[in-house]
Short mmCIF file of C-alpha atoms in Angstrom, two decimals:
data_model
loop_
_atom_site.label_atom_id
_atom_site.label_comp_id
_atom_site.label_asym_id
_atom_site.label_seq_id
_atom_site.Cartn_x
_atom_site.Cartn_y
_atom_site.Cartn_z
CA MET A 1 40.77 -20.43 -11.63
CA THR A 2 40.21 -23.26 -13.27
CA HIS A 3 36.86 -24.22 -16.01
CA ARG A 4 34.78 -25.63 -12.48
CA SER A 5 35.28 -22.67 -10.70
CA ILE A 6 34.06 -20.24 -13.54
CA THR A 7 31.23 -22.28 -13.88
CA LEU A 8 30.53 -22.45 -10.24
CA VAL A 9 30.87 -18.17 -9.39
CA THR A 10 28.49 -17.99 -12.73
CA CYS A 11 26.07 -20.15 -11.49
CA ALA A 12 25.89 -18.63 -8.09
CA LEU A 13 25.56 -15.21 -9.96
CA VAL A 14 22.58 -16.36 -12.22
CA GLY A 15 20.96 -17.52 -9.49
CA LEU A 16 21.57 -13.98 -6.99
CA MET A 17 19.94 -12.17 -10.23
CA ALA A 18 17.10 -14.34 -10.46
CA LEU A 19 16.38 -14.01 -6.52
CA VAL A 20 17.09 -9.74 -7.15
CA LEU A 21 14.81 -9.97 -9.99
CA GLU A 22 11.67 -12.16 -8.75
CA ASP A 23 11.93 -9.97 -5.21
CA ALA A 24 11.95 -6.69 -7.60
CA CYS A 25 8.83 -8.40 -9.88
CA SER A 26 7.27 -8.51 -6.40
CA SER A 27 7.26 -5.59 -4.70
CA VAL A 28 6.05 -3.64 -8.40
CA LYS A 29 3.15 -6.81 -8.12
CA LYS A 30 2.42 -5.46 -3.97
CA ALA A 31 2.30 -1.54 -4.91
CA ASP A 32 0.07 -2.41 -8.32
CA THR A 33 -2.26 -4.33 -6.14
CA ARG A 34 -2.45 -2.12 -3.10
CA ALA A 35 -3.41 1.08 -6.16
CA GLN A 36 -6.02 -0.98 -7.05
CA ASP A 37 -7.38 -0.97 -3.72
CA MET A 38 -7.01 1.97 -2.74
CA ALA A 39 -8.90 2.83 -5.78
CA GLU A 40 -12.02 0.91 -5.07
CA ILE A 41 -11.61 1.83 -0.96
CA GLU A 42 -11.40 5.44 -2.96
CA LYS A 43 -15.29 3.90 -4.77
CA LEU A 44 -16.43 2.74 -0.83
CA HIS A 45 -15.51 6.51 0.36
CA ARG A 46 -17.13 8.62 -2.20
CA LEU A 47 -20.41 6.19 -2.40
CA ASP A 48 -20.44 6.83 1.79
CA VAL A 49 -20.65 10.63 1.74
CA VAL A 50 -22.97 10.80 -1.89
CA ALA A 51 -24.97 7.92 0.18
CA THR A 52 -24.87 10.02 3.27
CA GLN A 53 -25.88 14.05 2.09
CA ARG A 54 -28.50 12.15 -0.14
CA GLY A 55 -29.52 10.27 2.77
CA ASP A 56 -30.05 7.41 1.34
CA PHE A 57 -29.67 4.94 3.38
CA GLU A 58 -30.37 1.44 1.43
CA ALA A 59 -26.73 2.97 -0.99
CA LEU A 60 -24.99 2.82 2.49
CA ALA A 61 -26.30 -0.95 3.62
CA GLU A 62 -25.21 -2.07 -0.04
CA GLY A 63 -21.41 -0.58 1.04
CA CYS A 64 -21.70 -2.83 4.06
CA THR A 65 -21.39 -6.83 4.27
CA ASP A 66 -24.20 -8.93 4.84
CA ASP A 67 -22.78 -9.54 8.76
CA VAL A 68 -21.82 -6.03 9.19
CA VAL A 69 -21.15 -4.37 12.69
CA ARG A 70 -21.51 -0.47 13.71
CA LEU A 71 -21.22 0.41 16.84
CA GLN A 72 -22.62 4.04 17.48
CA GLN A 73 -22.17 5.86 20.23
CA GLY A 74 -25.08 5.58 23.27
CA GLU A 75 -26.64 2.58 20.89
CA GLU A 76 -26.74 -0.59 21.23
CA ALA A 77 -25.03 -2.76 18.26
CA ASP A 78 -26.04 -3.09 14.91
CA ILE A 79 -25.52 -6.52 13.86
CA GLY A 80 -26.11 -7.35 9.96
CA LYS A 81 -27.03 -5.30 6.87
CA GLU A 82 -30.77 -6.56 7.47
CA ALA A 83 -30.15 -4.72 10.97
CA ILE A 84 -28.77 -1.05 9.92
CA ARG A 85 -31.66 -1.10 7.24
CA ALA A 86 -33.19 -1.24 10.11
CA ALA A 87 -32.22 1.30 12.32
CA ASN A 88 -31.91 3.81 9.39
CA ASP A 89 -35.37 3.64 8.55
CA ARG A 90 -36.41 4.15 12.14
CA HIS A 91 -33.79 7.35 12.04
CA LYS A 92 -35.88 8.15 9.02
CA GLY A 93 -39.31 7.52 10.40
CA ALA A 94 -38.24 9.48 13.24
CA HIS A 95 -37.11 12.88 11.47
CA PRO A 96 -38.93 12.65 7.79
CA GLY A 97 -38.86 16.32 6.74
CA GLY A 98 -34.57 15.98 7.98
CA ARG A 99 -32.10 16.15 5.37
CA VAL A 100 -28.58 16.13 5.25
CA LEU A 101 -26.61 19.67 5.19
CA SER A 102 -23.49 18.58 5.24
CA TYR A 103 -20.95 15.23 5.55
CA ALA A 104 -16.97 15.69 5.30
CA PRO A 105 -14.74 12.29 5.93
CA GLU A 106 -11.33 13.78 6.85
CA ILE A 107 -9.68 9.48 6.47
CA LYS A 108 -6.13 9.49 8.27
CA ASP A 109 -5.15 6.06 7.05
CA VAL A 110 -5.94 2.94 5.41
CA THR A 111 -3.47 0.20 6.09
CA ILE A 112 -4.20 -2.88 3.79
CA THR A 113 -2.95 -7.11 5.59
CA ASP A 114 -4.84 -10.13 3.58
CA GLY A 115 -7.90 -9.19 2.48
CA TRP A 116 -8.83 -6.76 5.09
CA ALA A 117 -8.33 -2.64 5.56
CA PHE A 118 -8.45 -0.39 8.83
CA GLU A 119 -9.08 2.60 8.83
CA TRP A 120 -9.28 5.66 11.45
CA GLY A 121 -10.37 9.72 11.15
CA ASN A 122 -12.65 12.45 11.53
CA PHE A 123 -15.86 13.73 10.43
CA THR A 124 -17.91 16.68 10.73
CA GLY A 125 -21.32 17.28 9.34
CA SER A 126 -24.64 19.02 9.57
CA TRP A 127 -28.69 18.15 9.48
CA VAL A 128 -31.97 19.74 9.79
CA ASP A 129 -34.32 17.67 11.43
CA ALA A 130 -37.47 19.05 9.84
CA PRO A 131 -37.31 21.72 7.16
CA GLY A 132 -36.42 25.75 7.81
CA GLY A 133 -35.45 23.58 11.24
CA GLU A 134 -32.71 24.19 12.92
CA VAL A 135 -29.01 22.84 11.62
CA LYS A 136 -26.89 20.74 13.62
CA ARG A 137 -23.64 20.27 13.25
CA ILE A 138 -21.35 17.61 14.75
CA ARG A 139 -17.87 16.50 14.73
CA GLY A 140 -16.70 12.56 15.55
CA LYS A 141 -13.98 10.10 14.81
CA LEU A 142 -14.22 6.96 13.19
CA LEU A 143 -12.59 4.26 12.70
CA ARG A 144 -13.51 1.31 10.41
CA VAL A 145 -12.51 -1.96 9.07
CA LEU A 146 -13.24 -2.78 5.83
CA LYS A 147 -13.45 -6.36 3.65
CA LYS A 148 -12.21 -6.87 0.70
CA GLN A 149 -15.04 -8.61 -2.22
CA PRO A 150 -14.15 -11.72 -4.79
CA ASP A 151 -14.94 -9.27 -7.19
CA GLY A 152 -12.01 -6.78 -6.68
CA SER A 153 -14.48 -4.13 -4.46
CA TRP A 154 -14.45 -3.77 -0.58
CA LYS A 155 -17.37 -3.15 1.46
CA CYS A 156 -17.16 -2.27 5.12
CA ALA A 157 -17.66 -5.27 7.98
CA ARG A 158 -17.36 -3.04 10.92
CA ALA A 159 -17.90 0.40 11.39
CA MET A 160 -17.89 2.69 14.70
CA TRP A 161 -17.98 5.95 15.42
CA ASN A 162 -18.34 8.52 18.82
CA THR A 163 -19.04 12.47 18.54
CA SER A 164 -15.96 14.61 19.78
CA GLU A 165 -17.45 17.52 21.51
#
């Protein structure tokens, strides 16, 4: 093999190795980004559970984008955070002594792509409309679209649910 051939082969191997290392580093970076995104999405999930169980409608609204859309079974669409706050206030006013006893979402899948996350799952819950009232139970399905915020947190941009029973 000539000196020129050895140089060409060496350059080709170095180039190939650089591509392999770049791909490996890219895969590690994507895994780190996904882990960070999932940690932030889990924070949003915890906010959803804690705020729902406390009946803290303001905290629930803060977990939403300003242009959020909420689709609920048998209701008109709530478009925007202010519309959701108003609907929550009407619900609270209609059931002044009511409270949530339990709420347990079970997220089955989260897909993250380009600053958006799509998730679906099931949930169960129970509540009373008034102190000492009859305990009511619910089972349902949910579908949510989340949007990554500039600070790295996630907020709900679209939410939809229906009952299973």
